[in-house]
PDBQT receptor file of N, H, CA, C and O in Angstrom, charges set to zero:
ATOM      1  N   MET A   1      85.742  87.572 119.327  1.00  0.00    +0.000 N 
ATOM      2  CA  MET A   1      85.788  86.169 119.649  1.00  0.00    +0.000 C 
ATOM      3  C   MET A   1      85.291  86.025 121.091  1.00  0.00    +0.000 C 
ATOM      4  O   MET A   1      85.744  86.757 121.971  1.00  0.00    +0.000 OA
ATOM      5  N   PRO A   2      84.379  85.105 121.342  1.00  0.00    +0.000 N 
ATOM      6  CA  PRO A   2      83.890  84.895 122.708  1.00  0.00    +0.000 C 
ATOM      7  C   PRO A   2      85.026  84.525 123.664  1.00  0.00    +0.000 C 
ATOM      8  O   PRO A   2      86.015  83.908 123.269  1.00  0.00    +0.000 OA
ATOM      9  N   PHE A   3      84.860  84.916 124.931  1.00  0.00    +0.000 N 
ATOM     10  H   PHE A   3      84.056  85.417 125.252  1.00  0.00    +0.000 HD
ATOM     11  CA  PHE A   3      85.889  84.682 125.940  1.00  0.00    +0.000 C 
ATOM     12  C   PHE A   3      86.320  83.226 126.000  1.00  0.00    +0.000 C 
ATOM     13  O   PHE A   3      87.517  82.940 126.024  1.00  0.00    +0.000 OA
ATOM     14  N   ASN A   4      85.360  82.295 126.026  1.00  0.00    +0.000 N 
ATOM     15  H   ASN A   4      84.388  82.528 126.007  1.00  0.00    +0.000 HD
ATOM     16  CA  ASN A   4      85.735  80.878 126.179  1.00  0.00    +0.000 C 
ATOM     17  C   ASN A   4      86.566  80.391 124.993  1.00  0.00    +0.000 C 
ATOM     18  O   ASN A   4      87.463  79.567 125.170  1.00  0.00    +0.000 OA
ATOM     19  N   LYS A   5      86.285  80.882 123.801  1.00  0.00    +0.000 N 
ATOM     20  H   LYS A   5      85.556  81.552 123.657  1.00  0.00    +0.000 HD
ATOM     21  CA  LYS A   5      87.080  80.492 122.628  1.00  0.00    +0.000 C 
ATOM     22  C   LYS A   5      88.459  81.146 122.684  1.00  0.00    +0.000 C 
ATOM     23  O   LYS A   5      89.458  80.516 122.337  1.00  0.00    +0.000 OA
ATOM     24  N   SER A   6      88.521  82.398 123.117  1.00  0.00    +0.000 N 
ATOM     25  H   SER A   6      87.710  82.910 123.399  1.00  0.00    +0.000 HD
ATOM     26  CA  SER A   6      89.804  83.089 123.249  1.00  0.00    +0.000 C 
ATOM     27  C   SER A   6      90.681  82.397 124.280  1.00  0.00    +0.000 C 
ATOM     28  O   SER A   6      91.876  82.205 124.058  1.00  0.00    +0.000 OA
ATOM     29  N   HIS A   7      90.091  82.026 125.398  1.00  0.00    +0.000 N 
ATOM     30  H   HIS A   7      89.119  82.181 125.578  1.00  0.00    +0.000 HD
ATOM     31  CA  HIS A   7      90.832  81.354 126.461  1.00  0.00    +0.000 C 
ATOM     32  C   HIS A   7      91.341  79.993 125.985  1.00  0.00    +0.000 C 
ATOM     33  O   HIS A   7      92.491  79.637 126.241  1.00  0.00    +0.000 OA
ATOM     34  N   ALA A   8      90.501  79.243 125.304  1.00  0.00    +0.000 N 
ATOM     35  H   ALA A   8      89.566  79.532 125.096  1.00  0.00    +0.000 HD
ATOM     36  CA  ALA A   8      90.914  77.926 124.794  1.00  0.00    +0.000 C 
ATOM     37  C   ALA A   8      92.051  78.068 123.781  1.00  0.00    +0.000 C 
ATOM     38  O   ALA A   8      92.992  77.275 123.790  1.00  0.00    +0.000 OA
ATOM     39  N   LEU A   9      91.970  79.059 122.924  1.00  0.00    +0.000 N 
ATOM     40  H   LEU A   9      91.206  79.704 122.917  1.00  0.00    +0.000 HD
ATOM     41  CA  LEU A   9      93.026  79.280 121.941  1.00  0.00    +0.000 C 
ATOM     42  C   LEU A   9      94.332  79.670 122.627  1.00  0.00    +0.000 C 
ATOM     43  O   LEU A   9      95.399  79.194 122.240  1.00  0.00    +0.000 OA
ATOM     44  N   SER A  10      94.259  80.524 123.633  1.00  0.00    +0.000 N 
ATOM     45  H   SER A  10      93.392  80.910 123.947  1.00  0.00    +0.000 HD
ATOM     46  CA  SER A  10      95.480  80.935 124.332  1.00  0.00    +0.000 C 
ATOM     47  C   SER A  10      96.125  79.762 125.072  1.00  0.00    +0.000 C 
ATOM     48  O   SER A  10      97.346  79.715 125.215  1.00  0.00    +0.000 OA
ATOM     49  N   GLN A  11      95.320  78.829 125.537  1.00  0.00    +0.000 N 
ATOM     50  H   GLN A  11      94.327  78.867 125.422  1.00  0.00    +0.000 HD
ATOM     51  CA  GLN A  11      95.849  77.648 126.214  1.00  0.00    +0.000 C 
ATOM     52  C   GLN A  11      96.498  76.682 125.223  1.00  0.00    +0.000 C 
ATOM     53  O   GLN A  11      97.416  75.944 125.581  1.00  0.00    +0.000 OA
ATOM     54  N   ALA A  12      96.027  76.689 123.995  1.00  0.00    +0.000 N 
ATOM     55  H   ALA A  12      95.281  77.289 123.705  1.00  0.00    +0.000 HD
ATOM     56  CA  ALA A  12      96.542  75.761 122.983  1.00  0.00    +0.000 C 
ATOM     57  C   ALA A  12      97.847  76.236 122.349  1.00  0.00    +0.000 C 
ATOM     58  O   ALA A  12      98.566  75.443 121.742  1.00  0.00    +0.000 OA
ATOM     59  N   ILE A  13      98.152  77.509 122.484  1.00  0.00    +0.000 N 
ATOM     60  H   ILE A  13      97.568  78.154 122.977  1.00  0.00    +0.000 HD
ATOM     61  CA  ILE A  13      99.348  78.080 121.860  1.00  0.00    +0.000 C 
ATOM     62  C   ILE A  13     100.357  78.419 122.948  1.00  0.00    +0.000 C 
ATOM     63  O   ILE A  13     100.018  79.075 123.934  1.00  0.00    +0.000 OA
ATOM     64  N   SER A  14     101.591  77.975 122.770  1.00  0.00    +0.000 N 
ATOM     65  H   SER A  14     101.866  77.443 121.970  1.00  0.00    +0.000 HD
ATOM     66  CA  SER A  14     102.606  78.277 123.775  1.00  0.00    +0.000 C 
ATOM     67  C   SER A  14     103.125  79.709 123.588  1.00  0.00    +0.000 C 
ATOM     68  O   SER A  14     102.982  80.301 122.518  1.00  0.00    +0.000 OA
ATOM     69  N   GLU A  15     103.719  80.240 124.635  1.00  0.00    +0.000 N 
ATOM     70  H   GLU A  15     103.835  79.759 125.504  1.00  0.00    +0.000 HD
ATOM     71  CA  GLU A  15     104.307  81.582 124.637  1.00  0.00    +0.000 C 
ATOM     72  C   GLU A  15     103.330  82.642 124.135  1.00  0.00    +0.000 C 
ATOM     73  O   GLU A  15     103.574  83.284 123.113  1.00  0.00    +0.000 OA
ATOM     74  N   ASN A  16     102.241  82.820 124.845  1.00  0.00    +0.000 N 
ATOM     75  H   ASN A  16     102.042  82.299 125.675  1.00  0.00    +0.000 HD
ATOM     76  CA  ASN A  16     101.254  83.819 124.467  1.00  0.00    +0.000 C 
ATOM     77  C   ASN A  16     100.713  84.513 125.699  1.00  0.00    +0.000 C 
ATOM     78  O   ASN A  16     100.963  84.091 126.827  1.00  0.00    +0.000 OA
ATOM     79  N   GLU A  17      99.979  85.568 125.473  1.00  0.00    +0.000 N 
ATOM     80  H   GLU A  17      99.775  85.911 124.556  1.00  0.00    +0.000 HD
ATOM     81  CA  GLU A  17      99.297  86.270 126.552  1.00  0.00    +0.000 C 
ATOM     82  C   GLU A  17      97.931  86.676 126.022  1.00  0.00    +0.000 C 
ATOM     83  O   GLU A  17      97.815  87.197 124.913  1.00  0.00    +0.000 OA
ATOM     84  N   LEU A  18      96.908  86.436 126.815  1.00  0.00    +0.000 N 
ATOM     85  H   LEU A  18      97.003  86.013 127.716  1.00  0.00    +0.000 HD
ATOM     86  CA  LEU A  18      95.546  86.778 126.435  1.00  0.00    +0.000 C 
ATOM     87  C   LEU A  18      95.217  88.160 126.978  1.00  0.00    +0.000 C 
ATOM     88  O   LEU A  18      95.321  88.393 128.183  1.00  0.00    +0.000 OA
ATOM     89  N   PHE A  19      94.829  89.063 126.117  1.00  0.00    +0.000 N 
ATOM     90  H   PHE A  19      94.745  88.874 125.139  1.00  0.00    +0.000 HD
ATOM     91  CA  PHE A  19      94.410  90.403 126.519  1.00  0.00    +0.000 C 
ATOM     92  C   PHE A  19      92.894  90.474 126.437  1.00  0.00    +0.000 C 
ATOM     93  O   PHE A  19      92.314  90.266 125.371  1.00  0.00    +0.000 OA
ATOM     94  N   LEU A  20      92.256  90.767 127.556  1.00  0.00    +0.000 N 
ATOM     95  H   LEU A  20      92.727  90.936 128.422  1.00  0.00    +0.000 HD
ATOM     96  CA  LEU A  20      90.804  90.924 127.579  1.00  0.00    +0.000 C 
ATOM     97  C   LEU A  20      90.488  92.410 127.524  1.00  0.00    +0.000 C 
ATOM     98  O   LEU A  20      90.986  93.189 128.337  1.00  0.00    +0.000 OA
ATOM     99  N   ILE A  21      89.667  92.798 126.570  1.00  0.00    +0.000 N 
ATOM    100  H   ILE A  21      89.262  92.166 125.909  1.00  0.00    +0.000 HD
ATOM    101  CA  ILE A  21      89.327  94.189 126.357  1.00  0.00    +0.000 C 
ATOM    102  C   ILE A  21      87.875  94.394 126.786  1.00  0.00    +0.000 C 
ATOM    103  O   ILE A  21      86.953  93.925 126.119  1.00  0.00    +0.000 OA
ATOM    104  N   ASP A  22      87.679  95.097 127.901  1.00  0.00    +0.000 N 
ATOM    105  H   ASP A  22      88.429  95.479 128.442  1.00  0.00    +0.000 HD
ATOM    106  CA  ASP A  22      86.334  95.339 128.427  1.00  0.00    +0.000 C 
ATOM    107  C   ASP A  22      85.532  96.235 127.493  1.00  0.00    +0.000 C 
ATOM    108  O   ASP A  22      86.017  97.277 127.052  1.00  0.00    +0.000 OA
ATOM    109  N   GLY A  23      84.324  95.832 127.199  1.00  0.00    +0.000 N 
ATOM    110  H   GLY A  23      83.930  94.986 127.558  1.00  0.00    +0.000 HD
ATOM    111  CA  GLY A  23      83.428  96.660 126.409  1.00  0.00    +0.000 C 
ATOM    112  C   GLY A  23      83.702  96.665 124.923  1.00  0.00    +0.000 C 
ATOM    113  O   GLY A  23      83.097  97.441 124.184  1.00  0.00    +0.000 OA
ATOM    114  N   SER A  24      84.598  95.817 124.476  1.00  0.00    +0.000 N 
ATOM    115  H   SER A  24      85.089  95.186 125.076  1.00  0.00    +0.000 HD
ATOM    116  CA  SER A  24      84.911  95.760 123.046  1.00  0.00    +0.000 C 
ATOM    117  C   SER A  24      83.746  95.134 122.295  1.00  0.00    +0.000 C 
ATOM    118  O   SER A  24      83.080  94.228 122.797  1.00  0.00    +0.000 OA
ATOM    119  N   SER A  25      83.512  95.624 121.093  1.00  0.00    +0.000 N 
ATOM    120  H   SER A  25      84.054  96.359 120.685  1.00  0.00    +0.000 HD
ATOM    121  CA  SER A  25      82.421  95.104 120.289  1.00  0.00    +0.000 C 
ATOM    122  C   SER A  25      82.862  94.924 118.851  1.00  0.00    +0.000 C 
ATOM    123  O   SER A  25      83.289  95.883 118.208  1.00  0.00    +0.000 OA
ATOM    124  N   HIS A  26      82.764  93.709 118.338  1.00  0.00    +0.000 N 
ATOM    125  H   HIS A  26      82.417  92.929 118.860  1.00  0.00    +0.000 HD
ATOM    126  CA  HIS A  26      83.090  93.478 116.938  1.00  0.00    +0.000 C 
ATOM    127  C   HIS A  26      81.962  93.954 116.032  1.00  0.00    +0.000 C 
ATOM    128  O   HIS A  26      82.146  94.083 114.822  1.00  0.00    +0.000 OA
ATOM    129  N   ILE A  27      80.793  94.216 116.616  1.00  0.00    +0.000 N 
ATOM    130  H   ILE A  27      80.643  94.112 117.599  1.00  0.00    +0.000 HD
ATOM    131  CA  ILE A  27      79.646  94.670 115.844  1.00  0.00    +0.000 C 
ATOM    132  C   ILE A  27      79.745  96.170 115.557  1.00  0.00    +0.000 C 
ATOM    133  O   ILE A  27      79.470  96.614 114.443  1.00  0.00    +0.000 OA
ATOM    134  N   ASN A  28      80.141  96.945 116.573  1.00  0.00    +0.000 N 
ATOM    135  H   ASN A  28      80.364  96.584 117.478  1.00  0.00    +0.000 HD
ATOM    136  CA  ASN A  28      80.265  98.391 116.411  1.00  0.00    +0.000 C 
ATOM    137  C   ASN A  28      81.595  98.842 117.008  1.00  0.00    +0.000 C 
ATOM    138  O   ASN A  28      81.624  99.312 118.146  1.00  0.00    +0.000 OA
ATOM    139  N   PRO A  29      82.699  98.709 116.268  1.00  0.00    +0.000 N 
ATOM    140  CA  PRO A  29      84.013  99.035 116.824  1.00  0.00    +0.000 C 
ATOM    141  C   PRO A  29      84.198 100.506 117.185  1.00  0.00    +0.000 C 
ATOM    142  O   PRO A  29      85.117 100.834 117.936  1.00  0.00    +0.000 OA
ATOM    143  N   ARG A  30      83.360 101.394 116.676  1.00  0.00    +0.000 N 
ATOM    144  H   ARG A  30      82.613 101.128 116.066  1.00  0.00    +0.000 HD
ATOM    145  CA  ARG A  30      83.471 102.819 117.011  1.00  0.00    +0.000 C 
ATOM    146  C   ARG A  30      82.874 103.134 118.377  1.00  0.00    +0.000 C 
ATOM    147  O   ARG A  30      83.087 104.221 118.914  1.00  0.00    +0.000 OA
ATOM    148  N   ALA A  31      82.133 102.192 118.937  1.00  0.00    +0.000 N 
ATOM    149  H   ALA A  31      81.960 101.309 118.500  1.00  0.00    +0.000 HD
ATOM    150  CA  ALA A  31      81.445 102.425 120.200  1.00  0.00    +0.000 C 
ATOM    151  C   ALA A  31      82.254 101.928 121.394  1.00  0.00    +0.000 C 
ATOM    152  O   ALA A  31      81.696 101.325 122.310  1.00  0.00    +0.000 OA
ATOM    153  N   VAL A  32      83.560 102.176 121.393  1.00  0.00    +0.000 N 
ATOM    154  H   VAL A  32      84.014 102.666 120.649  1.00  0.00    +0.000 HD
ATOM    155  CA  VAL A  32      84.390 101.760 122.521  1.00  0.00    +0.000 C 
ATOM    156  C   VAL A  32      84.661 102.960 123.411  1.00  0.00    +0.000 C 
ATOM    157  O   VAL A  32      84.856 104.076 122.930  1.00  0.00    +0.000 OA
ATOM    158  N   GLY A  33      84.672 102.720 124.697  1.00  0.00    +0.000 N 
ATOM    159  H   GLY A  33      84.514 101.813 125.088  1.00  0.00    +0.000 HD
ATOM    160  CA  GLY A  33      84.910 103.793 125.643  1.00  0.00    +0.000 C 
ATOM    161  C   GLY A  33      86.397 104.017 125.896  1.00  0.00    +0.000 C 
ATOM    162  O   GLY A  33      87.258 103.371 125.299  1.00  0.00    +0.000 OA
ATOM    163  N   VAL A  34      86.664 104.944 126.790  1.00  0.00    +0.000 N 
ATOM    164  H   VAL A  34      85.964 105.469 127.275  1.00  0.00    +0.000 HD
ATOM    165  CA  VAL A  34      88.042 105.314 127.116  1.00  0.00    +0.000 C 
ATOM    166  C   VAL A  34      88.804 104.138 127.704  1.00  0.00    +0.000 C 
ATOM    167  O   VAL A  34      89.957 103.915 127.337  1.00  0.00    +0.000 OA
ATOM    168  N   ILE A  35      88.194 103.384 128.601  1.00  0.00    +0.000 N 
ATOM    169  H   ILE A  35      87.257 103.565 128.899  1.00  0.00    +0.000 HD
ATOM    170  CA  ILE A  35      88.859 102.235 129.221  1.00  0.00    +0.000 C 
ATOM    171  C   ILE A  35      89.241 101.212 128.162  1.00  0.00    +0.000 C 
ATOM    172  O   ILE A  35      90.353 100.684 128.175  1.00  0.00    +0.000 OA
ATOM    173  N   CYS A  36      88.326 100.934 127.252  1.00  0.00    +0.000 N 
ATOM    174  H   CYS A  36      87.423 101.363 127.241  1.00  0.00    +0.000 HD
ATOM    175  CA  CYS A  36      88.602  99.983 126.172  1.00  0.00    +0.000 C 
ATOM    176  C   CYS A  36      89.745 100.482 125.302  1.00  0.00    +0.000 C 
ATOM    177  O   CYS A  36      90.612  99.701 124.911  1.00  0.00    +0.000 OA
ATOM    178  N   GLN A  37      89.756 101.762 124.999  1.00  0.00    +0.000 N 
ATOM    179  H   GLN A  37      89.051 102.396 125.317  1.00  0.00    +0.000 HD
ATOM    180  CA  GLN A  37      90.824 102.333 124.184  1.00  0.00    +0.000 C 
ATOM    181  C   GLN A  37      92.176 102.199 124.881  1.00  0.00    +0.000 C 
ATOM    182  O   GLN A  37      93.179 101.887 124.239  1.00  0.00    +0.000 OA
ATOM    183  N   LEU A  38      92.204 102.431 126.183  1.00  0.00    +0.000 N 
ATOM    184  H   LEU A  38      91.389 102.685 126.705  1.00  0.00    +0.000 HD
ATOM    185  CA  LEU A  38      93.452 102.290 126.941  1.00  0.00    +0.000 C 
ATOM    186  C   LEU A  38      93.919 100.841 126.975  1.00  0.00    +0.000 C 
ATOM    187  O   LEU A  38      95.111 100.566 126.843  1.00  0.00    +0.000 OA
ATOM    188  N   GLN A  39      92.985  99.921 127.152  1.00  0.00    +0.000 N 
ATOM    189  H   GLN A  39      92.017 100.145 127.260  1.00  0.00    +0.000 HD
ATOM    190  CA  GLN A  39      93.338  98.502 127.165  1.00  0.00    +0.000 C 
ATOM    191  C   GLN A  39      93.859  98.052 125.796  1.00  0.00    +0.000 C 
ATOM    192  O   GLN A  39      94.820  97.287 125.719  1.00  0.00    +0.000 OA
ATOM    193  N   LEU A  40      93.235  98.517 124.736  1.00  0.00    +0.000 N 
ATOM    194  H   LEU A  40      92.454  99.138 124.799  1.00  0.00    +0.000 HD
ATOM    195  CA  LEU A  40      93.710  98.185 123.392  1.00  0.00    +0.000 C 
ATOM    196  C   LEU A  40      95.101  98.747 123.143  1.00  0.00    +0.000 C 
ATOM    197  O   LEU A  40      95.959  98.067 122.580  1.00  0.00    +0.000 OA
ATOM    198  N   THR A  41      95.325  99.992 123.565  1.00  0.00    +0.000 N 
ATOM    199  H   THR A  41      94.628 100.545 124.022  1.00  0.00    +0.000 HD
ATOM    200  CA  THR A  41      96.633 100.622 123.403  1.00  0.00    +0.000 C 
ATOM    201  C   THR A  41      97.698  99.838 124.154  1.00  0.00    +0.000 C 
ATOM    202  O   THR A  41      98.784  99.603 123.624  1.00  0.00    +0.000 OA
ATOM    203  N   ASP A  42      97.400  99.432 125.382  1.00  0.00    +0.000 N 
ATOM    204  H   ASP A  42      96.518  99.622 125.813  1.00  0.00    +0.000 HD
ATOM    205  CA  ASP A  42      98.341  98.654 126.184  1.00  0.00    +0.000 C 
ATOM    206  C   ASP A  42      98.653  97.309 125.525  1.00  0.00    +0.000 C 
ATOM    207  O   ASP A  42      99.810  96.894 125.470  1.00  0.00    +0.000 OA
ATOM    208  N   ALA A  43      97.619  96.632 125.027  1.00  0.00    +0.000 N 
ATOM    209  H   ALA A  43      96.679  96.969 125.072  1.00  0.00    +0.000 HD
ATOM    210  CA  ALA A  43      97.813  95.341 124.373  1.00  0.00    +0.000 C 
ATOM    211  C   ALA A  43      98.670  95.485 123.116  1.00  0.00    +0.000 C 
ATOM    212  O   ALA A  43      99.555  94.667 122.867  1.00  0.00    +0.000 OA
ATOM    213  N   ILE A  44      98.410  96.515 122.335  1.00  0.00    +0.000 N 
ATOM    214  H   ILE A  44      97.691  97.181 122.537  1.00  0.00    +0.000 HD
ATOM    215  CA  ILE A  44      99.181  96.739 121.106  1.00  0.00    +0.000 C 
ATOM    216  C   ILE A  44     100.627  97.069 121.430  1.00  0.00    +0.000 C 
ATOM    217  O   ILE A  44     101.541  96.523 120.810  1.00  0.00    +0.000 OA
ATOM    218  N   GLN A  45     100.848  97.958 122.397  1.00  0.00    +0.000 N 
ATOM    219  H   GLN A  45     100.106  98.401 122.901  1.00  0.00    +0.000 HD
ATOM    220  CA  GLN A  45     102.215  98.328 122.764  1.00  0.00    +0.000 C 
ATOM    221  C   GLN A  45     102.984  97.135 123.321  1.00  0.00    +0.000 C 
ATOM    222  O   GLN A  45     104.162  96.960 123.009  1.00  0.00    +0.000 OA
ATOM    223  N   THR A  46     102.341  96.325 124.130  1.00  0.00    +0.000 N 
ATOM    224  H   THR A  46     101.384  96.468 124.384  1.00  0.00    +0.000 HD
ATOM    225  CA  THR A  46     102.988  95.133 124.677  1.00  0.00    +0.000 C 
ATOM    226  C   THR A  46     103.354  94.165 123.559  1.00  0.00    +0.000 C 
ATOM    227  O   THR A  46     104.465  93.635 123.528  1.00  0.00    +0.000 OA
ATOM    228  N   SER A  47     102.420  93.935 122.644  1.00  0.00    +0.000 N 
ATOM    229  H   SER A  47     101.518  94.365 122.669  1.00  0.00    +0.000 HD
ATOM    230  CA  SER A  47     102.674  93.022 121.525  1.00  0.00    +0.000 C 
ATOM    231  C   SER A  47     103.799  93.521 120.637  1.00  0.00    +0.000 C 
ATOM    232  O   SER A  47     104.674  92.748 120.249  1.00  0.00    +0.000 OA
ATOM    233  N   LEU A  48     103.784  94.804 120.312  1.00  0.00    +0.000 N 
ATOM    234  H   LEU A  48     103.072  95.432 120.627  1.00  0.00    +0.000 HD
ATOM    235  CA  LEU A  48     104.849  95.369 119.470  1.00  0.00    +0.000 C 
ATOM    236  C   LEU A  48     106.192  95.349 120.179  1.00  0.00    +0.000 C 
ATOM    237  O   LEU A  48     107.223  95.127 119.544  1.00  0.00    +0.000 OA
ATOM    238  N   GLY A  49     106.195  95.575 121.478  1.00  0.00    +0.000 N 
ATOM    239  H   GLY A  49     105.357  95.755 121.994  1.00  0.00    +0.000 HD
ATOM    240  CA  GLY A  49     107.437  95.519 122.246  1.00  0.00    +0.000 C 
ATOM    241  C   GLY A  49     108.052  94.138 122.234  1.00  0.00    +0.000 C 
ATOM    242  O   GLY A  49     109.273  94.006 122.149  1.00  0.00    +0.000 OA
ATOM    243  N   ARG A  50     107.248  93.128 122.315  1.00  0.00    +0.000 N 
ATOM    244  H   ARG A  50     106.256  93.235 122.383  1.00  0.00    +0.000 HD
ATOM    245  CA  ARG A  50     107.744  91.752 122.270  1.00  0.00    +0.000 C 
ATOM    246  C   ARG A  50     108.270  91.416 120.873  1.00  0.00    +0.000 C 
ATOM    247  O   ARG A  50     109.265  90.707 120.728  1.00  0.00    +0.000 OA
ATOM    248  N   ARG A  51     107.605  91.922 119.875  1.00  0.00    +0.000 N 
ATOM    249  H   ARG A  51     106.796  92.498 119.993  1.00  0.00    +0.000 HD
ATOM    250  CA  ARG A  51     107.995  91.643 118.498  1.00  0.00    +0.000 C 
ATOM    251  C   ARG A  51     109.370  92.258 118.182  1.00  0.00    +0.000 C 
ATOM    252  O   ARG A  51     110.202  91.621 117.536  1.00  0.00    +0.000 OA
ATOM    253  N   THR A  52     109.598  93.469 118.630  1.00  0.00    +0.000 N 
ATOM    254  H   THR A  52     108.923  93.986 119.155  1.00  0.00    +0.000 HD
ATOM    255  CA  THR A  52     110.857  94.140 118.329  1.00  0.00    +0.000 C 
ATOM    256  C   THR A  52     112.014  93.639 119.182  1.00  0.00    +0.000 C 
ATOM    257  O   THR A  52     113.175  93.820 118.816  1.00  0.00    +0.000 OA
ATOM    258  N   SER A  53     111.710  93.009 120.317  1.00  0.00    +0.000 N 
ATOM    259  H   SER A  53     110.767  92.861 120.615  1.00  0.00    +0.000 HD
ATOM    260  CA  SER A  53     112.779  92.528 121.198  1.00  0.00    +0.000 C 
ATOM    261  C   SER A  53     113.310  91.158 120.788  1.00  0.00    +0.000 C 
ATOM    262  O   SER A  53     114.295  90.686 121.356  1.00  0.00    +0.000 OA
ATOM    263  N   ARG A  54     112.690  90.529 119.837  1.00  0.00    +0.000 N 
ATOM    264  H   ARG A  54     111.889  90.912 119.376  1.00  0.00    +0.000 HD
ATOM    265  CA  ARG A  54     113.120  89.172 119.417  1.00  0.00    +0.000 C 
ATOM    266  C   ARG A  54     114.125  89.235 118.330  1.00  0.00    +0.000 C 
ATOM    267  O   ARG A  54     114.592  88.197 117.860  1.00  0.00    +0.000 OA
TER     268      ARG A  54
């Protein structure tokens, strides 16, 4: 999803956090680097942590 659409969606929904993943590609998801993998892992862990704490 393009950044501007992601940002607009995050502003429209209350109680959310927007995670930006550098170098992510919806066209070739296997072509992500180490930084992207770490950012994805952090976003997933944060999201799962919030889900289990509710």
